[in-house]
Amino acid sequence: MNKTLLASVLLSALFSSTTFAAEELSTENSAYTPSEPLVLEPVVATPENGLSPIEDEVPKFDDTMHYFVGLTGGMADMSFSLVHTDKDKNAISPSSPDASGFAGADIGFYTAGGNGRIYYSYQKMSGESEFENKKIADTDVTLHLLSADYIFLADKAINPFVGAHVGYMIAETTSQQYGSYKQSNPVLGVQAGVAWRISDHFTTEIGARHTASQRKDQTDWAGAKKEDIVNPNTQSDLKSITTFYISANYRF
């Protein structure tokens, strides 16, 4: 009897303990909810969090005007005619000067935003004319040009550009056989090229420029002051100059 009673008490206590543990586990499971999925949110740079956005590495022009200076050089091809008539009325026409090197300098300013520029150019060049494979004349040319360019893609590192120029040309042709002659007259022309902005201050560019003389008629060779005819049977005319150049500019 006592054994039966003791077994009943033990079973009752074991059953109660198991039931309580099950209820407790059920309560914990019902209270647990899975966490929200992890989502990565982009961090927006603002002055409040002390971060700054990543800026374009290409140097950009600001909204103010900037002056610049530059050096330029390259090849010059002159379209030049010289005609001499000898005593037997035979016309001698030396060839146009061969393409030769030239050098010059530029000074001007970029407009606000960098979409345009206006500048003065000084250029010096020379060439030789030949007749029957012999040098017959030397031509020295000085150009004073005022140019204006429109610059494309001013906010990029590579900037194509086109422009036009006006100016004045001084040319002197000398010949051991025919004497010398000076030609001075206005010029008009166009230019185009591509510039590469290396930094905020340095730019290099390559381009081509065509300059046309605005002289209307050929005249007989005369002295520098046109007081005396040097050779009435010789006429010359420098019609145009085409240059292919490379420049390096510094922007203030």
GROMACS .gro file of C-alpha atoms in nm:
model
  252
    1MET     CA    1   0.000   0.000   0.000
    2ASN     CA    2   0.275   0.237   0.095
    3LYS     CA    3   0.471   0.147  -0.220
    4THR     CA    4   0.167   0.215  -0.434
    5LEU     CA    5   0.110   0.552  -0.269
    6LEU     CA    6   0.474   0.649  -0.303
    7ALA     CA    7   0.483   0.561  -0.674
    8SER     CA    8   0.166   0.764  -0.732
    9VAL     CA    9   0.322   1.071  -0.567
   10LEU     CA   10   0.641   1.042  -0.773
   11LEU     CA   11   0.454   1.003  -1.103
   12SER     CA   12   0.234   1.301  -1.014
   13ALA     CA   13   0.535   1.520  -0.937
   14LEU     CA   14   0.716   1.412  -1.259
   15PHE     CA   15   0.407   1.479  -1.469
   16SER     CA   16   0.362   1.827  -1.316
   17SER     CA   17   0.729   1.914  -1.381
   18THR     CA   18   0.712   1.801  -1.743
   19THR     CA   19   0.392   1.997  -1.805
   20PHE     CA   20   0.543   2.316  -1.659
   21ALA     CA   21   0.854   2.285  -1.874
   22ALA     CA   22   0.647   2.234  -2.185
   23GLU     CA   23   0.431   2.535  -2.109
   24GLU     CA   24   0.739   2.751  -2.046
   25LEU     CA   25   0.899   2.643  -2.375
   26SER     CA   26   0.573   2.710  -2.559
   27THR     CA   27   0.560   3.060  -2.408
   28GLU     CA   28   0.916   3.139  -2.514
   29ASN     CA   29   0.853   3.015  -2.868
   30SER     CA   30   0.536   3.219  -2.901
   31ALA     CA   31   0.718   3.531  -2.786
   32TYR     CA   32   1.007   3.489  -3.036
   33THR     CA   33   0.979   3.653  -3.375
   34PRO     CA   34   1.249   3.646  -3.641
   35SER     CA   35   1.443   3.971  -3.684
   36GLU     CA   36   1.397   4.201  -3.988
   37PRO     CA   37   1.611   4.115  -4.295
   38LEU     CA   38   1.936   4.314  -4.312
   39VAL     CA   39   1.914   4.599  -4.564
   40LEU     CA   40   2.216   4.815  -4.651
   41GLU     CA   41   2.114   5.179  -4.683
   42PRO     CA   42   2.339   5.418  -4.878
   43VAL     CA   43   2.495   5.692  -4.670
   44VAL     CA   44   2.416   6.033  -4.815
   45ALA     CA   45   2.691   6.290  -4.767
   46THR     CA   46   2.557   6.598  -4.591
   47PRO     CA   47   2.718   6.882  -4.398
   48GLU     CA   48   2.553   6.745  -4.081
   49ASN     CA   49   2.737   6.413  -4.088
   50GLY     CA   50   3.068   6.571  -4.184
   51LEU     CA   51   3.101   6.380  -4.514
   52SER     CA   52   3.163   6.535  -4.854
   53PRO     CA   53   3.056   6.386  -5.187
   54ILE     CA   54   3.319   6.246  -5.424
   55GLU     CA   55   3.381   6.518  -5.679
   56ASP     CA   56   3.472   6.476  -6.042
   57GLU     CA   57   3.848   6.457  -6.074
   58VAL     CA   58   3.845   6.668  -6.391
   59PRO     CA   59   3.939   7.028  -6.305
   60LYS     CA   60   3.649   7.258  -6.377
   61PHE     CA   61   3.635   7.621  -6.470
   62ASP     CA   62   3.461   7.848  -6.225
   63ASP     CA   63   3.229   8.137  -6.302
   64THR     CA   64   3.501   8.401  -6.325
   65MET     CA   65   3.724   8.521  -6.607
   66HIS     CA   66   4.082   8.391  -6.616
   67TYR     CA   67   4.383   8.523  -6.808
   68PHE     CA   68   4.628   8.292  -6.980
   69VAL     CA   69   4.960   8.297  -7.164
   70GLY     CA   70   5.095   8.037  -7.402
   71LEU     CA   71   5.373   7.931  -7.635
   72THR     CA   72   5.302   7.781  -7.975
   73GLY     CA   73   5.498   7.626  -8.259
   74GLY     CA   74   5.461   7.397  -8.558
   75MET     CA   75   5.469   7.390  -8.937
   76ALA     CA   76   5.367   7.670  -9.174
   77ASP     CA   77   5.273   7.626  -9.541
   78MET     CA   78   5.261   7.948  -9.747
   79SER     CA   79   5.069   8.001 -10.069
   80PHE     CA   80   5.296   8.248 -10.243
   81SER     CA   81   5.334   8.362 -10.602
   82LEU     CA   82   5.631   8.546 -10.749
   83VAL     CA   83   5.652   8.630 -11.120
   84HIS     CA   84   5.950   8.791 -11.291
   85THR     CA   85   5.960   8.887 -11.659
   86ASP     CA   86   6.306   8.909 -11.809
   87LYS     CA   87   6.419   9.131 -12.094
   88ASP     CA   88   6.307   8.871 -12.346
   89LYS     CA   89   5.959   8.876 -12.188
   90ASN     CA   90   5.997   8.528 -12.047
   91ALA     CA   91   5.803   8.478 -11.722
   92ILE     CA   92   5.989   8.312 -11.438
   93SER     CA   93   5.769   8.173 -11.160
   94PRO     CA   94   5.951   8.024 -10.860
   95SER     CA   95   5.762   7.775 -10.647
   96SER     CA   96   5.582   7.862 -10.324
   97PRO     CA   97   5.808   7.838 -10.019
   98ASP     CA   98   5.842   7.490  -9.875
   99ALA     CA   99   5.667   7.417  -9.548
  100SER     CA  100   5.883   7.536  -9.261
  101GLY     CA  101   5.870   7.577  -8.887
  102PHE     CA  102   5.723   7.872  -8.700
  103ALA     CA  103   5.702   7.992  -8.342
  104GLY     CA  104   5.481   8.234  -8.152
  105ALA     CA  105   5.314   8.338  -7.830
  106ASP     CA  106   4.954   8.391  -7.714
  107ILE     CA  107   4.802   8.607  -7.442
  108GLY     CA  108   4.433   8.644  -7.361
  109PHE     CA  109   4.153   8.534  -7.132
  110TYR     CA  110   3.893   8.260  -7.086
  111THR     CA  111   3.534   8.373  -7.040
  112ALA     CA  112   3.338   8.278  -6.727
  113GLY     CA  113   3.263   7.905  -6.729
  114GLY     CA  114   3.541   7.833  -6.980
  115ASN     CA  115   3.316   7.812  -7.289
  116GLY     CA  116   3.510   8.073  -7.483
  117ARG     CA  117   3.835   8.265  -7.504
  118ILE     CA  118   3.973   8.576  -7.673
  119TYR     CA  119   4.345   8.619  -7.730
  120TYR     CA  120   4.621   8.795  -7.922
  121SER     CA  121   4.877   8.588  -8.112
  122TYR     CA  122   5.221   8.682  -8.238
  123GLN     CA  123   5.371   8.445  -8.496
  124LYS     CA  124   5.698   8.449  -8.688
  125MET     CA  125   5.780   8.224  -8.985
  126SER     CA  126   5.992   8.208  -9.300
  127GLY     CA  127   6.024   8.007  -9.620
  128GLU     CA  128   6.239   7.963  -9.928
  129SER     CA  129   6.126   7.971 -10.292
  130GLU     CA  130   6.312   7.772 -10.556
  131PHE     CA  131   6.342   7.785 -10.933
  132GLU     CA  132   6.505   7.498 -11.120
  133ASN     CA  133   6.616   7.345 -10.789
  134LYS     CA  134   6.796   7.662 -10.680
  135LYS     CA  135   6.693   7.899 -10.404
  136ILE     CA  136   6.577   8.221 -10.559
  137ALA     CA  137   6.397   8.408 -10.278
  138ASP     CA  138   6.344   8.413  -9.902
  139THR     CA  139   6.014   8.521  -9.746
  140ASP     CA  140   5.986   8.625  -9.380
  141VAL     CA  141   5.638   8.672  -9.234
  142THR     CA  142   5.512   8.822  -8.909
  143LEU     CA  143   5.146   8.780  -8.808
  144HIS     CA  144   4.956   8.981  -8.549
  145LEU     CA  145   4.622   8.807  -8.487
  146LEU     CA  146   4.320   8.863  -8.264
  147SER     CA  147   4.130   8.535  -8.221
  148ALA     CA  148   3.805   8.420  -8.060
  149ASP     CA  149   3.731   8.050  -7.992
  150TYR     CA  150   3.422   7.861  -7.881
  151ILE     CA  151   3.515   7.569  -7.654
  152PHE     CA  152   3.300   7.255  -7.647
  153LEU     CA  153   3.266   7.031  -7.337
  154ALA     CA  154   3.418   7.293  -7.108
  155ASP     CA  155   3.350   7.075  -6.802
  156LYS     CA  156   3.552   6.784  -6.944
  157ALA     CA  157   3.924   6.722  -6.972
  158ILE     CA  158   3.918   6.706  -7.356
  159ASN     CA  159   3.788   7.025  -7.519
  160PRO     CA  160   3.736   7.057  -7.898
  161PHE     CA  161   3.719   7.416  -8.018
  162VAL     CA  162   3.656   7.624  -8.330
  163GLY     CA  163   3.720   7.992  -8.388
  164ALA     CA  164   3.800   8.280  -8.619
  165HIS     CA  165   4.062   8.552  -8.629
  166VAL     CA  166   4.144   8.888  -8.783
  167GLY     CA  167   4.478   9.059  -8.793
  168TYR     CA  168   4.763   9.209  -8.985
  169MET     CA  169   5.043   9.050  -9.187
  170ILE     CA  170   5.388   9.188  -9.262
  171ALA     CA  171   5.586   8.993  -9.521
  172GLU     CA  172   5.925   9.069  -9.674
  173THR     CA  173   6.063   8.882  -9.973
  174THR     CA  174   6.430   8.916 -10.066
  175SER     CA  175   6.612   8.786 -10.372
  176GLN     CA  176   6.974   8.827 -10.478
  177GLN     CA  177   6.855   8.859 -10.837
  178TYR     CA  178   6.546   9.077 -10.804
  179GLY     CA  179   6.594   9.284 -10.489
  180SER     CA  180   6.344   9.291 -10.203
  181TYR     CA  181   5.978   9.370 -10.143
  182LYS     CA  182   5.752   9.424  -9.842
  183GLN     CA  183   5.384   9.330  -9.833
  184SER     CA  184   5.159   9.453  -9.551
  185ASN     CA  185   4.786   9.398  -9.539
  186PRO     CA  186   4.492   9.277  -9.323
  187VAL     CA  187   4.416   8.907  -9.293
  188LEU     CA  188   4.115   8.693  -9.200
  189GLY     CA  189   4.103   8.328  -9.102
  190VAL     CA  190   3.965   8.036  -8.906
  191GLN     CA  191   4.108   7.778  -8.667
  192ALA     CA  192   4.006   7.452  -8.501
  193GLY     CA  193   4.164   7.203  -8.267
  194VAL     CA  194   4.148   7.000  -7.948
  195ALA     CA  195   4.272   7.108  -7.606
  196TRP     CA  196   4.356   6.883  -7.312
  197ARG     CA  197   4.332   7.037  -6.965
  198ILE     CA  198   4.606   6.869  -6.762
  199SER     CA  199   4.523   7.061  -6.443
  200ASP     CA  200   4.350   7.377  -6.325
  201HIS     CA  201   4.636   7.582  -6.468
  202PHE     CA  202   4.806   7.390  -6.749
  203THR     CA  203   4.654   7.314  -7.090
  204THR     CA  204   4.806   7.173  -7.408
  205GLU     CA  205   4.641   7.173  -7.749
  206ILE     CA  206   4.688   7.079  -8.112
  207GLY     CA  207   4.517   7.251  -8.401
  208ALA     CA  208   4.522   7.402  -8.748
  209ARG     CA  209   4.484   7.764  -8.858
  210HIS     CA  210   4.421   7.905  -9.205
  211THR     CA  211   4.495   8.273  -9.260
  212ALA     CA  212   4.400   8.445  -9.589
  213SER     CA  213   4.549   8.770  -9.712
  214GLN     CA  214   4.301   9.047  -9.792
  215ARG     CA  215   4.526   9.204 -10.051
  216LYS     CA  216   4.343   9.255 -10.379
  217ASP     CA  217   4.607   9.309 -10.648
  218GLN     CA  218   4.971   9.234 -10.711
  219THR     CA  219   5.196   9.535 -10.750
  220ASP     CA  220   5.546   9.585 -10.885
  221TRP     CA  221   5.826   9.547 -10.636
  222ALA     CA  222   5.913   9.879 -10.475
  223GLY     CA  223   6.122  10.010 -10.188
  224ALA     CA  224   6.009   9.987  -9.830
  225LYS     CA  225   5.853  10.334  -9.852
  226LYS     CA  226   5.730  10.271 -10.208
  227GLU     CA  227   5.924  10.572 -10.331
  228ASP     CA  228   6.130  10.397 -10.594
  229ILE     CA  229   6.059  10.100 -10.813
  230VAL     CA  230   6.316   9.830 -10.738
  231ASN     CA  231   6.229   9.599 -11.025
  232PRO     CA  232   5.932   9.689 -11.245
  233ASN     CA  233   5.927   9.340 -11.397
  234THR     CA  234   5.874   9.152 -11.069
  235GLN     CA  235   5.547   9.099 -10.884
  236SER     CA  236   5.468   8.885 -10.581
  237ASP     CA  237   5.172   8.805 -10.360
  238LEU     CA  238   5.150   8.606 -10.036
  239LYS     CA  239   4.794   8.474 -10.063
  240SER     CA  240   4.749   8.258  -9.752
  241ILE     CA  241   4.923   8.070  -9.473
  242THR     CA  242   4.815   7.736  -9.323
  243THR     CA  243   4.973   7.632  -8.995
  244PHE     CA  244   4.959   7.311  -8.795
  245TYR     CA  245   5.059   7.376  -8.438
  246ILE     CA  246   5.091   7.255  -8.080
  247SER     CA  247   5.058   7.491  -7.784
  248ALA     CA  248   5.114   7.491  -7.409
  249ASN     CA  249   4.911   7.738  -7.202
  250TYR     CA  250   4.917   7.853  -6.842
  251ARG     CA  251   4.588   7.982  -6.698
  252PHE     CA  252   4.600   8.223  -6.404
   0.00000   0.00000   0.00000
